[in-house]
Amino acid sequence: NVSTFFPTSNEDIDRIEFVLGPGAALYGPNSSNGVLNILTRSPFTSTGTTLSFEGGARAGSNYTAGTSALTDKGAGIWRVTGRHAMRLGSKVAFKVSGNYLKGTEWRYRDAAEPATLNTTKPGLGIPAGQCNANTGCRDFNLEQYGGEARVDVRPDANSELIATYGLTNAKSLIEYTGIGAGQAKDWKYSAAQLRYRYKRFFVQGFGNFSNAGGTFLLRDGNPIQDSSRVWSAQFQHGFDLFGGKETLLYGADYIYTDARTGGTINGRNESDDNIKEVGGYLHSVTHLTSKLDVVAALRLDKHSRLESAVLSPRVALLFKPSADQAFRLTFNRAFSTPSNNSLFLDIVAGRIPLSPTIGYNIRALGVPQTGFQFRANGGCAGGAGNNLCMRTPFNEAAGLLPARAVTLWSAAVQAVSAVAGPQLTALMLANAPTTQVGTQLRLLNPTTRQFIDVADPASQVRDIGSLKPTINHQIEVGYKALLGRRFQISLDAWYERKRNFTGPLIVESPTVFLNRTETITYLTALYTQAGVPNAAATAAAVGKGMAGVSAATSIAETGVPLGTVVPNNSPLNDKSDIFLTYRNFGKVELWGADVAVDMVFGKHLSLAGGYSFVNKDFFSKTELDNAPTDIALNASKSKGSITAGWRDDPNGWSVEGRMRALKGFPVNSGVYVSAPDPSDPTRLLPTDSYAVVDLQGTWRPPLGSRNLLFSANIQNLLNKHYATFVGVPRMGRVLLTKLTYTF
């Protein structure tokens, strides 16, 4: 399920199908957003040898290095692919394929990634001199190879046995995760599958196997170990009733996720982090008339880590007034179960140092069965936000403390002693406030490293219960038609309601600061009484250094983070780590529409267009049944494309131009969070909106059987620089040429 590690070559793909909308009734858990089905070619029907070579280059682009914008000069990329398929008699056929890719990634420097890493850690494999202030420790050299082998056996016309094995090795690759970018080094991913069909009976088993090699996180240099396994078995059978007026399918699935992360990804959960899922379904198609069908399905699934089974019904009316037109009305109830990460994640995703020995780890945590309770058993009396508790890196041994910043006044004073000077430092230490200075809680933006004020701690800091499956209810109406064999249109409109929506990784533990206004007021009075010259101005400068400013854009304005608000029921967070985790939100409602049009003019010209719209890309707390935080869709609400093509098959060439556009969107996903809007720090700025032009063409030279094919593809012809997400490089133009020969 990781596209980077997909072992099948492009030459081996027969077609790709998209099943839109919730698909749990047939496809099981975690298919609530649709299904991508990639079908490969059988060696029985695609014998021969195909060799291809791709070469090209990407243009340069502006990229960020810390706080500076630099220039990426561009780089080359190339790939070689081979495929061979043949029959061994009339009942056996096999194929083998392989590919090798080498290039240079777009340059980028995540501000949270240090300029140096501890290269003595085992498995890092960082070449000397690679780490520097401009690019951190990223290896921009991309190198990857993979291959696949398959054997098909057809004993007779009714049966078929297929065995497949594939392997991909990412020798060097930058892989983005919810806890930051990872530097993949010799990460191997393999898959084995055995499937059998006899008439309408189908059974298969497969396994996916991971070996992370020397991979490590670029934010802290910690190694990633992953030797996880996923095992699955499935069967399906079907039959007809009433002379073919009723068709029934039934089947069952089993999935076993065997997580093996060596205490890295799942940390302290390593000894108990496996998941078993089993489900069964019944699918029915009833032909009421020659033009009207009723499609229905019912599925039941049980997850080993959830208390109750989940039911997924589906019903649809399909009306075909003619052979080239179809209307449909569909209701789906689908679900997504908590993933292994959602339940068992326990990994440090970065660090905010305050001194060589004091600082805050940023930790990503799964949600235990007991959840996270911030005020259990009364909490910590006197703590901000109705008795919240905190831990502090200035005194880890103190354990749980009331979340009151003033109890750590001396730590804040010592932190600004170099600015305040010895006399003011001594004065402030000797005159610590009690109730005159309050507490300000702030949430960390892990991308920008800014701390944003929590306006109402009592309502924004809430307990997190054990995770439940996300339930999707969707109603969809659609129309598809082929008119005059030259005009095809597809229209879809849908409404979806998600219950117990599992949000992405979000920072849930506020950080404790002194209240800035009250700190400055207190220092002004103290300095005035002590006869300090320019008391008010000096107090403002020192007070800002101690208490900071919300959404501060520089270290000088951040203030001194004194502690972390933590749950008081969980052994997973026994330090002052700032942690990200998951939670269920009450309800999310969405609606949208999609349109696709294809037109053919004469023998050569074709036009196509598509547009997709979702009504929201950001959900406020009030829309989520007064949830503690806002959440983002992390996807665009508006995108589309227009394509024009010209084909001259007799002369063996074609050309196609496409313009695609996408509206930017706010991001809040793991450590990747959009920068706050300067005019309103509680709102997030969107990613880049963009419109780009692509151009591609193919040509078969007139050489006998025309087995030679030359193609060229220019993505982003006008070299517009844009980033598709937060924390990823800005991209520019890419030129790829390809030469393919089939024997």
XYZ file of C-alpha atoms in Angstrom:
743
model
C 0.000 0.000 0.000
C 3.013 2.329 -0.312
C 3.197 3.557 -3.891
C 6.916 4.249 -3.653
C 7.546 0.533 -3.129
C 5.150 -0.788 -5.767
C 7.240 -3.420 -7.621
C 5.261 -3.609 -10.875
C 6.696 -1.724 -13.861
C 4.561 0.592 -15.990
C 4.941 -1.744 -18.972
C 3.235 -4.507 -16.987
C 0.067 -2.536 -16.149
C -2.992 -3.414 -18.212
C -5.374 -0.837 -16.734
C -6.180 1.074 -13.565
C -9.685 1.249 -12.124
C -10.985 3.765 -9.608
C -13.922 2.711 -7.431
C -15.192 6.014 -6.102
C -16.877 6.488 -2.741
C -17.065 4.188 0.286
C -16.233 0.606 -0.629
C -16.353 -1.238 2.700
C -19.344 -3.395 1.785
C -17.153 -5.399 -0.611
C -13.581 -4.315 0.028
C -13.597 -4.251 3.808
C -12.049 -1.890 6.341
C -10.184 1.272 5.379
C -11.724 1.561 1.919
C -14.149 4.280 2.962
C -12.650 6.840 0.571
C -12.562 4.616 -2.502
C -10.486 1.835 -4.017
C -7.598 1.952 -6.490
C -7.422 -1.308 -8.451
C -4.319 -1.929 -10.606
C -4.652 -4.842 -13.026
C -1.500 -6.307 -14.559
C -1.158 -8.139 -17.859
C -1.238 -11.918 -18.020
C 1.820 -13.548 -19.599
C -0.589 -15.707 -21.648
C -1.856 -12.651 -23.555
C 1.242 -10.417 -23.551
C 4.177 -12.567 -24.643
C 7.389 -10.980 -25.850
C 10.187 -8.794 -24.576
C 9.978 -5.071 -23.931
C 12.942 -2.837 -23.116
C 12.689 0.840 -22.329
C 15.018 3.635 -21.365
C 13.900 6.945 -19.871
C 16.075 9.988 -19.486
C 15.376 13.579 -18.629
C 15.938 16.433 -16.273
C 14.122 18.672 -13.880
C 14.555 22.413 -13.849
C 15.803 24.274 -10.830
C 13.498 25.672 -8.187
C 13.614 27.977 -5.196
C 13.918 26.050 -1.963
C 13.965 26.861 1.728
C 17.026 26.347 3.900
C 16.205 27.420 7.424
C 14.975 30.979 7.005
C 16.714 31.571 3.663
C 15.422 31.023 0.115
C 18.087 29.458 -2.097
C 18.210 28.260 -5.689
C 18.176 24.644 -6.822
C 20.073 24.394 -10.127
C 18.182 21.340 -11.369
C 19.341 17.791 -12.035
C 18.931 14.741 -14.244
C 16.913 11.577 -13.885
C 16.903 8.269 -15.753
C 15.309 4.829 -15.560
C 15.743 1.532 -17.390
C 13.008 -1.122 -17.491
C 12.758 -4.612 -18.913
C 9.953 -7.138 -19.201
C 9.849 -10.637 -20.680
C 6.829 -12.948 -20.926
C 6.469 -16.313 -22.644
C 4.376 -19.465 -22.751
C 5.681 -22.866 -21.739
C 3.268 -24.961 -23.735
C -0.470 -24.321 -23.680
C -1.037 -24.417 -19.905
C 1.852 -22.515 -18.313
C 3.169 -19.003 -18.869
C 5.507 -16.764 -16.911
C 6.844 -13.236 -16.911
C 9.707 -11.378 -15.241
C 10.236 -7.635 -15.074
C 12.658 -5.227 -13.471
C 13.499 -1.547 -13.306
C 16.254 0.706 -12.038
C 15.775 4.415 -11.252
C 18.385 7.040 -10.481
C 18.078 10.797 -10.139
C 18.254 13.772 -7.821
C 15.395 14.935 -5.618
C 14.079 18.489 -5.415
C 16.047 20.376 -2.789
C 14.442 21.481 0.457
C 15.420 22.044 4.062
C 12.881 21.471 6.803
C 13.522 24.109 9.459
C 13.051 21.433 12.130
C 15.892 19.322 10.735
C 19.284 20.047 12.329
C 22.411 20.908 10.407
C 24.194 17.996 12.084
C 23.169 14.558 13.297
C 24.863 12.026 15.504
C 26.427 9.921 12.780
C 27.805 7.439 15.314
C 24.358 5.887 15.638
C 24.292 2.474 13.961
C 22.822 2.310 10.496
C 22.750 6.016 9.650
C 25.332 5.810 6.913
C 25.673 9.587 6.463
C 28.692 10.433 4.282
C 31.181 12.849 5.783
C 30.394 16.410 4.811
C 26.807 15.692 3.776
C 25.275 17.590 6.709
C 25.423 21.370 6.372
C 23.505 24.506 7.251
C 21.835 24.763 3.831
C 20.460 21.271 3.316
C 20.725 19.589 6.708
C 21.539 15.885 6.403
C 19.297 15.013 3.463
C 20.650 12.819 0.714
C 19.056 14.177 -2.462
C 20.402 11.322 -4.573
C 17.495 9.075 -5.510
C 18.258 5.440 -6.260
C 15.807 2.576 -6.406
C 15.418 -0.783 -8.106
C 12.790 -3.496 -8.144
C 11.386 -6.433 -9.973
C 8.570 -8.914 -10.170
C 8.097 -12.536 -11.269
C 4.817 -14.253 -12.049
C 3.737 -17.745 -13.134
C 0.258 -18.504 -14.529
C -1.061 -22.060 -14.762
C -4.313 -22.850 -16.616
C -5.051 -26.597 -16.313
C -8.342 -26.140 -18.189
C -10.749 -23.437 -19.296
C -12.409 -23.227 -15.853
C -9.412 -22.910 -13.560
C -6.350 -20.747 -13.083
C -3.484 -20.609 -10.575
C -1.267 -17.506 -10.333
C 1.828 -17.017 -8.177
C 3.544 -13.618 -7.936
C 6.530 -12.234 -6.050
C 7.833 -8.670 -6.161
C 10.620 -6.729 -4.451
C 11.604 -3.055 -4.307
C 14.768 -1.685 -2.716
C 14.954 2.034 -1.990
C 18.716 2.454 -1.882
C 18.319 6.169 -1.206
C 14.999 7.936 -0.886
C 13.375 10.722 1.144
C 10.104 9.376 2.529
C 7.582 11.731 4.176
C 5.749 10.509 7.271
C 3.466 12.083 9.850
C 6.438 12.594 12.166
C 8.745 14.183 9.588
C 10.863 13.148 6.645
C 12.818 9.919 6.819
C 16.008 9.162 4.934
C 15.453 5.707 3.482
C 18.644 3.677 3.128
C 18.277 0.192 1.630
C 14.603 -0.032 2.625
C 13.356 -3.271 1.075
C 9.671 -4.002 0.572
C 8.418 -7.268 -0.893
C 5.109 -8.966 -1.562
C 4.110 -12.552 -2.365
C 0.713 -13.661 -3.623
C -0.897 -16.971 -4.528
C -4.400 -16.987 -6.037
C -6.632 -19.669 -7.466
C -9.866 -19.537 -9.474
C -12.237 -22.327 -10.390
C -15.272 -21.093 -12.274
C -16.795 -18.532 -9.854
C -14.851 -19.664 -6.815
C -11.823 -17.524 -5.973
C -9.306 -17.820 -3.135
C -6.028 -16.072 -2.473
C -3.390 -15.471 0.161
C -0.696 -12.817 0.223
C 1.958 -11.336 2.454
C 3.718 -7.963 2.525
C 7.174 -7.805 4.105
C 9.195 -4.759 5.153
C 12.866 -4.300 6.028
C 13.783 -0.670 6.717
C 17.544 -1.235 6.468
C 19.516 1.822 7.622
C 16.596 4.280 7.473
C 16.543 7.147 9.974
C 14.503 10.241 10.801
C 15.950 13.521 9.594
C 14.600 15.550 12.512
C 16.602 13.756 15.181
C 18.709 11.065 13.512
C 16.976 8.232 15.339
C 17.016 4.968 13.356
C 13.801 3.434 12.058
C 13.542 -0.317 12.336
C 10.707 -2.013 10.524
C 10.508 -5.722 9.832
C 6.718 -5.788 9.894
C 4.522 -8.345 8.131
C 0.976 -8.229 6.842
C -0.711 -11.562 6.095
C -4.075 -11.904 4.399
C -6.395 -14.620 3.107
C -9.611 -14.154 1.110
C -12.211 -16.221 -0.681
C -15.247 -15.431 -2.804
C -17.952 -17.452 -4.547
C -21.100 -16.627 -6.468
C -24.132 -18.124 -8.185
C -27.319 -17.139 -10.035
C -30.956 -17.690 -9.072
C -34.327 -17.458 -10.825
C -33.015 -17.840 -14.312
C -30.319 -15.207 -13.890
C -32.578 -12.522 -12.410
C -30.678 -12.707 -9.128
C -26.879 -12.888 -8.732
C -25.294 -13.509 -5.341
C -21.692 -13.166 -4.243
C -20.385 -14.080 -0.820
C -16.926 -14.104 0.696
C -14.677 -13.575 3.691
C -11.359 -11.874 4.497
C -8.683 -12.225 7.154
C -5.852 -9.756 7.788
C -3.090 -10.108 10.373
C -0.789 -7.129 10.939
C 2.394 -8.265 12.666
C 4.230 -5.069 13.627
C 7.965 -5.473 14.248
C 9.698 -2.149 14.826
C 12.462 -2.996 17.294
C 11.185 -0.474 19.814
C 11.531 2.434 17.360
C 8.168 3.191 15.709
C 6.002 1.565 18.387
C 8.380 2.191 21.275
C 7.085 0.863 24.558
C 4.118 -0.798 22.842
C 6.381 -3.186 20.940
C 5.408 -6.257 22.940
C 1.659 -5.904 22.288
C 0.956 -4.208 18.961
C -0.470 -6.806 16.571
C -3.918 -6.587 14.959
C -6.269 -9.254 13.589
C -9.237 -8.374 11.380
C -11.843 -10.781 10.013
C -14.922 -10.033 7.937
C -17.571 -11.555 5.716
C -20.006 -10.177 3.149
C -22.985 -10.952 0.922
C -23.524 -9.034 -2.335
C -26.687 -9.158 -4.432
C -27.706 -7.875 -7.874
C -31.419 -8.122 -8.662
C -32.595 -7.469 -12.234
C -36.108 -6.090 -11.635
C -36.581 -5.239 -15.296
C -34.385 -5.055 -18.364
C -33.601 -1.447 -17.410
C -33.681 -1.395 -13.611
C -31.298 -3.190 -11.217
C -31.121 -3.195 -7.437
C -27.641 -3.718 -5.985
C -27.306 -4.504 -2.289
C -24.554 -5.681 0.019
C -24.032 -6.355 3.688
C -20.720 -6.854 5.443
C -19.697 -7.589 9.040
C -16.134 -7.027 10.340
C -14.440 -7.610 13.687
C -11.220 -5.870 14.742
C -9.260 -7.519 17.551
C -8.615 -4.191 19.291
C -12.193 -2.903 19.170
C -15.030 -3.998 21.422
C -17.786 -4.278 18.826
C -18.112 -5.568 15.281
C -18.921 -3.114 12.495
C -21.767 -3.496 10.004
C -21.483 -2.043 6.484
C -24.662 -2.047 4.372
C -24.914 -0.802 0.793
C -27.877 -0.370 -1.554
C -28.100 1.139 -5.021
C -30.660 1.647 -7.787
C -29.251 1.465 -11.322
C -31.499 2.612 -14.166
C -30.418 2.162 -17.799
C -32.945 3.784 -20.158
C -30.729 2.767 -23.081
C -27.499 0.889 -23.690
C -25.430 4.076 -23.556
C -27.012 5.830 -20.555
C -27.179 5.020 -16.837
C -28.536 6.700 -13.716
C -27.683 5.537 -10.227
C -28.677 6.348 -6.671
C -26.474 4.818 -3.982
C -26.353 4.652 -0.199
C -23.197 3.372 1.513
C -22.225 2.876 5.110
C -18.497 2.279 5.382
C -15.890 2.385 8.107
C -12.200 2.879 8.809
C -10.642 1.086 11.752
C -7.822 2.591 13.805
C -4.481 1.805 12.209
C -1.509 0.247 13.950
C 0.028 3.718 14.241
C -3.169 5.195 15.694
C -3.121 2.615 18.472
C 0.540 1.858 19.159
C 2.757 4.664 17.862
C 5.443 5.777 20.337
C 8.335 7.621 18.715
C 10.269 10.850 19.163
C 9.661 13.114 16.151
C 12.060 15.949 16.979
C 13.391 18.096 19.780
C 13.271 21.720 20.926
C 16.498 22.377 22.842
C 16.610 25.041 25.548
C 20.203 24.297 26.537
C 22.684 21.482 25.917
C 21.000 19.415 28.641
C 17.421 20.754 28.837
C 14.736 20.666 26.175
C 11.513 19.152 24.945
C 11.129 16.014 22.885
C 8.296 16.088 20.370
C 6.739 12.643 20.610
C 4.053 10.968 18.485
C 1.806 8.624 20.454
C -0.949 6.168 19.648
C -4.009 6.171 21.866
C -4.059 3.422 24.532
C -7.277 1.652 25.501
C -7.578 3.901 28.554
C -7.204 7.030 26.432
C -5.543 10.177 27.783
C -7.157 11.879 30.778
C -5.958 15.333 31.706
C -8.012 15.857 34.868
C -8.546 12.305 36.167
C -9.219 12.024 39.905
C -9.453 15.794 40.266
C -6.289 16.612 38.367
C -3.684 18.866 39.978
C -5.315 21.438 42.236
C -4.512 25.007 41.229
C -3.401 24.126 37.717
C -4.495 26.317 34.824
C -7.481 25.294 32.733
C -9.369 23.717 35.651
C -6.671 21.742 37.472
C -4.429 20.662 34.595
C -1.127 18.939 35.393
C 2.307 19.525 33.909
C 5.798 18.118 33.855
C 8.856 20.292 33.445
C 12.268 19.538 31.910
C 13.794 21.900 34.492
C 12.963 19.317 37.183
C 11.862 15.978 35.723
C 12.155 14.293 39.113
C 9.369 16.484 40.521
C 6.781 14.413 38.645
C 3.307 15.825 38.125
C 2.887 19.463 39.141
C -0.053 21.868 38.890
C 0.128 23.692 35.552
C 1.102 27.038 37.113
C 3.907 28.889 35.370
C 4.772 31.051 38.387
C 6.065 28.011 40.297
C 8.916 27.948 37.755
C 9.661 31.668 37.967
C 13.317 31.044 38.778
C 13.780 28.914 35.617
C 12.351 31.728 33.474
C 14.584 34.287 35.189
C 17.719 32.189 34.696
C 16.875 31.763 31.028
C 16.990 35.553 30.456
C 19.852 36.273 32.844
C 22.268 37.093 30.019
C 19.896 39.802 28.773
C 18.747 41.090 32.156
C 22.196 41.234 33.713
C 23.298 40.080 37.193
C 21.618 42.877 39.184
C 18.156 42.472 37.645
C 18.505 38.693 37.778
C 19.212 38.802 41.495
C 16.337 41.265 42.013
C 13.828 39.020 40.201
C 15.005 35.856 41.956
C 14.639 37.522 45.337
C 11.125 38.798 44.527
C 9.237 35.937 42.931
C 5.516 36.624 42.389
C 2.795 34.427 43.836
C -0.627 35.268 42.438
C 0.349 38.431 40.518
C 1.417 36.549 37.388
C -0.826 33.986 35.761
C -0.333 31.219 33.229
C -0.637 31.278 29.442
C -0.960 27.944 27.642
C 0.220 27.693 24.042
C 0.133 24.924 21.421
C 3.221 24.191 19.353
C 3.075 24.376 15.567
C 5.646 21.616 14.879
C 6.392 22.906 11.372
C 7.019 26.597 12.066
C 8.103 26.030 15.707
C 5.706 28.770 16.794
C 3.673 28.590 20.003
C 0.054 29.731 19.535
C -2.061 30.981 22.461
C -4.750 28.643 23.777
C -7.688 30.973 24.215
C -9.780 28.789 26.541
C -7.812 25.975 28.223
C -10.865 24.631 30.025
C -12.594 23.790 26.733
C -9.632 23.266 24.395
C -7.740 20.768 26.571
C -10.013 17.745 26.720
C -9.687 14.078 27.540
C -9.060 11.688 24.644
C -11.069 8.485 24.765
C -10.102 5.137 23.305
C -10.363 5.200 19.520
C -13.482 4.018 17.716
C -13.904 3.163 14.049
C -14.825 6.060 11.798
C -18.267 5.456 10.299
C -19.109 7.005 6.913
C -22.633 7.456 5.609
C -22.808 8.587 2.003
C -25.586 9.220 -0.504
C -24.555 9.573 -4.145
C -26.453 10.311 -7.323
C -24.798 9.868 -10.703
C -25.378 9.960 -14.434
C -23.164 8.584 -17.185
C -23.817 8.620 -20.920
C -22.161 8.087 -24.267
C -24.001 10.215 -26.813
C -23.483 9.782 -30.532
C -20.330 7.754 -29.853
C -18.414 11.040 -29.707
C -19.514 12.690 -26.489
C -19.226 11.076 -23.062
C -20.260 12.719 -19.805
C -20.155 11.599 -16.194
C -21.846 13.568 -13.396
C -21.747 12.756 -9.691
C -23.028 14.560 -6.626
C -22.673 13.251 -3.095
C -23.264 13.982 0.571
C -21.201 12.347 3.313
C -21.374 12.322 7.083
C -18.479 10.934 9.101
C -19.099 9.915 12.697
C -16.216 9.388 15.134
C -13.893 10.821 12.524
C -10.303 9.937 13.440
C -8.250 13.054 12.879
C -4.589 13.148 11.891
C -1.737 13.470 14.357
C -2.270 16.785 16.185
C -0.388 18.396 19.070
C -2.636 17.805 22.091
C -0.321 18.862 24.957
C -0.124 22.635 25.508
C 3.077 24.234 26.739
C 3.118 26.357 29.891
C 4.279 29.997 29.688
C 4.086 32.996 31.976
C 1.284 35.404 31.123
C 3.049 38.136 29.136
C 0.912 41.141 30.137
C 0.928 40.255 33.832
C 4.673 39.502 33.766
C 5.497 42.921 32.279
C 3.128 44.656 34.704
C 4.737 42.909 37.662
C 8.296 43.646 36.492
C 7.456 47.299 35.818
C 6.260 47.728 39.406
C 9.265 45.812 40.773
C 11.796 47.801 38.721
C 10.144 51.111 39.561
C 10.212 50.334 43.267
C 13.881 49.351 42.997
C 14.743 52.544 41.062
C 15.800 50.813 37.858
C 16.322 53.397 35.062
C 13.748 53.233 32.241
C 11.809 50.730 34.307
C 8.866 50.323 31.928
C 10.967 49.805 28.775
C 13.351 47.435 30.548
C 10.446 45.455 32.011
C 8.856 45.155 28.559
C 12.054 43.788 27.050
C 12.809 41.335 29.866
C 9.151 40.341 30.244
C 8.855 39.519 26.551
C 11.954 37.350 26.828
C 10.416 35.471 29.754
C 6.789 35.182 28.601
C 7.016 35.506 24.816
C 4.463 36.476 22.208
C 1.797 34.273 20.632
C 2.875 32.994 17.185
C 6.334 34.478 17.749
C 8.415 34.463 14.585
C 11.826 34.630 16.275
C 13.546 32.993 19.227
C 13.770 36.368 20.956
C 9.970 36.582 21.071
C 9.161 32.958 21.890
C 9.663 33.255 25.640
C 10.592 30.432 27.995
C 8.472 27.260 27.710
C 8.350 26.115 31.317
C 6.456 22.838 31.183
C 4.119 20.568 29.243
C 0.501 19.862 30.111
C 0.306 16.059 30.290
C -2.341 13.417 31.037
C -2.142 12.110 34.558
C -3.242 8.556 33.765
C -0.768 7.366 31.145
C 2.659 5.793 31.626
C 3.464 6.560 27.976
C 4.153 10.207 28.736
C 6.231 10.054 31.911
C 8.414 12.963 30.809
C 7.740 16.519 29.702
C 7.420 15.530 26.042
C 5.215 17.646 23.817
C 3.097 14.965 22.217
C 1.015 14.532 19.111
C -1.740 11.950 19.027
C -5.046 11.032 17.446
C -8.626 11.517 18.621
C -12.157 10.870 17.412
C -14.128 13.960 16.486
C -17.889 13.917 16.833
C -19.189 14.544 13.335
C -17.941 15.835 10.007
C -20.303 16.670 7.146
C -19.203 17.090 3.528
C -20.799 17.367 0.141
C -19.301 17.639 -3.294
C -19.633 17.054 -7.002
C -17.551 15.720 -9.885
C -17.936 16.151 -13.615
C -15.960 14.571 -16.464
C -16.456 15.190 -20.184
C -14.814 13.566 -23.232
C -15.409 14.695 -26.811
C -14.078 13.379 -30.138
C -13.991 15.547 -33.271
C -13.330 13.739 -36.520
C -10.515 11.188 -36.696
C -7.819 13.154 -34.916
C -8.944 15.742 -32.356
C -10.226 14.997 -28.861
C -11.036 17.210 -25.880
C -11.526 16.228 -22.261
C -12.168 18.036 -19.025
C -12.828 17.273 -15.401
C -13.676 19.194 -12.265
C -14.015 18.144 -8.635
C -15.432 20.199 -5.777
C -15.742 19.646 -2.020
C -17.598 22.227 0.026
C -15.067 22.500 2.891
C -11.344 22.108 3.474
C -11.338 23.326 7.094
C -13.628 22.529 10.016
C -13.871 24.799 13.027
C -14.415 23.546 16.562
C -18.067 24.606 16.519
C -18.744 22.576 13.356
C -17.319 19.483 15.056
C -19.799 19.375 17.941
C -17.621 21.821 19.903
C -14.470 19.741 19.539
C -11.315 20.983 21.324
C -9.474 21.839 18.097
C -10.072 22.734 14.490
C -9.123 20.177 11.852
C -8.218 20.383 8.178
C -9.324 18.205 5.268
C -5.658 18.224 4.124
C -6.844 18.243 0.528
C -8.085 20.763 -1.994
C -11.736 21.714 -2.196
C -11.473 22.660 -5.883
C -9.424 21.138 -8.696
C -9.796 20.466 -12.393
C -8.106 19.870 -15.721
C -8.618 20.451 -19.466
C -6.931 18.228 -22.059
C -6.646 18.491 -25.845
C -5.208 15.656 -27.942
C -4.375 15.014 -31.593
C -3.776 11.502 -32.945
C -2.488 10.520 -36.369
C -2.401 6.726 -36.130
C -1.532 6.089 -39.802
C 1.634 8.131 -39.389
C 2.320 6.804 -35.890
C 2.287 9.957 -33.781
C 0.148 11.741 -31.204
C 0.385 14.857 -29.056
C -1.550 15.965 -25.991
C -1.645 19.168 -23.957
C -3.196 19.517 -20.532
C -3.798 22.326 -18.080
C -4.455 21.346 -14.483
C -5.304 23.650 -11.613
C -5.739 23.221 -7.882
C -6.797 25.556 -5.087
C -4.513 25.677 -2.045
C -5.694 24.318 1.287
C -4.748 24.512 4.980
C -2.765 21.603 6.421
C -2.767 20.121 9.907
C -1.335 16.619 9.664
C 1.275 15.305 12.066
C 4.301 17.578 12.251
C 3.202 19.264 9.011
C 1.060 22.249 9.911
C 0.450 25.386 7.853
C 1.828 28.653 9.155
C -0.676 30.718 11.151
C -2.380 33.638 9.467
C -0.630 36.807 10.768
C -3.992 38.552 11.102
C -5.492 35.628 13.046
C -3.029 33.061 14.501
C -5.849 30.585 15.090
C -6.341 30.249 11.310
C -3.953 28.415 8.988
C -2.572 29.732 5.725
C -3.234 27.529 2.657
C -0.686 25.740 0.502
C 0.150 27.058 -2.951
C -2.665 27.343 -5.460
C -1.394 26.596 -8.932
C -2.274 26.139 -12.587
C 0.281 24.363 -14.758
C 0.518 23.168 -18.343
C 1.758 19.703 -19.352
C 2.702 18.534 -22.826
C 3.357 15.016 -24.059
C 3.729 13.230 -27.361
C 4.536 9.830 -28.881
C 5.986 8.732 -32.226
C 6.439 5.298 -33.814
C 9.092 5.605 -36.539
C 8.123 3.870 -39.804
C 10.444 0.902 -39.278
C 8.750 -2.294 -40.410
C 6.459 -3.514 -37.639
C 6.832 -0.254 -35.722
C 8.001 -1.973 -32.554
C 9.973 1.142 -31.610
C 8.164 3.893 -29.678
C 9.567 7.282 -28.734
C 7.737 9.481 -26.220
C 8.350 12.775 -24.468
C 6.595 14.292 -21.494
C 7.016 17.826 -20.152
C 5.310 18.424 -16.834
C 4.864 22.039 -15.758
C 5.915 23.441 -19.134
C 6.036 27.068 -17.926
C 8.191 26.148 -14.898
C 5.843 27.480 -12.226
C 7.307 26.870 -8.777
C 4.826 25.422 -6.313
C 4.602 23.054 -3.331
C 1.809 20.497 -3.101
C 1.829 20.217 0.715
C 3.447 21.644 3.813
C 7.025 20.503 4.441
C 7.740 19.368 0.873
C 9.932 20.935 -1.834
C 8.735 23.481 -4.349
C 8.699 21.838 -7.753
C 9.325 23.174 -11.244
C 9.523 21.791 -14.774
C 10.272 18.102 -15.455
C 11.251 16.745 -18.880
C 11.203 12.995 -19.493
C 11.918 11.181 -22.744
C 11.389 7.474 -23.247
C 12.499 4.963 -25.859
C 10.675 1.601 -25.882
C 11.322 -1.412 -28.088
C 9.219 -4.592 -28.125
C 10.567 -7.829 -29.574
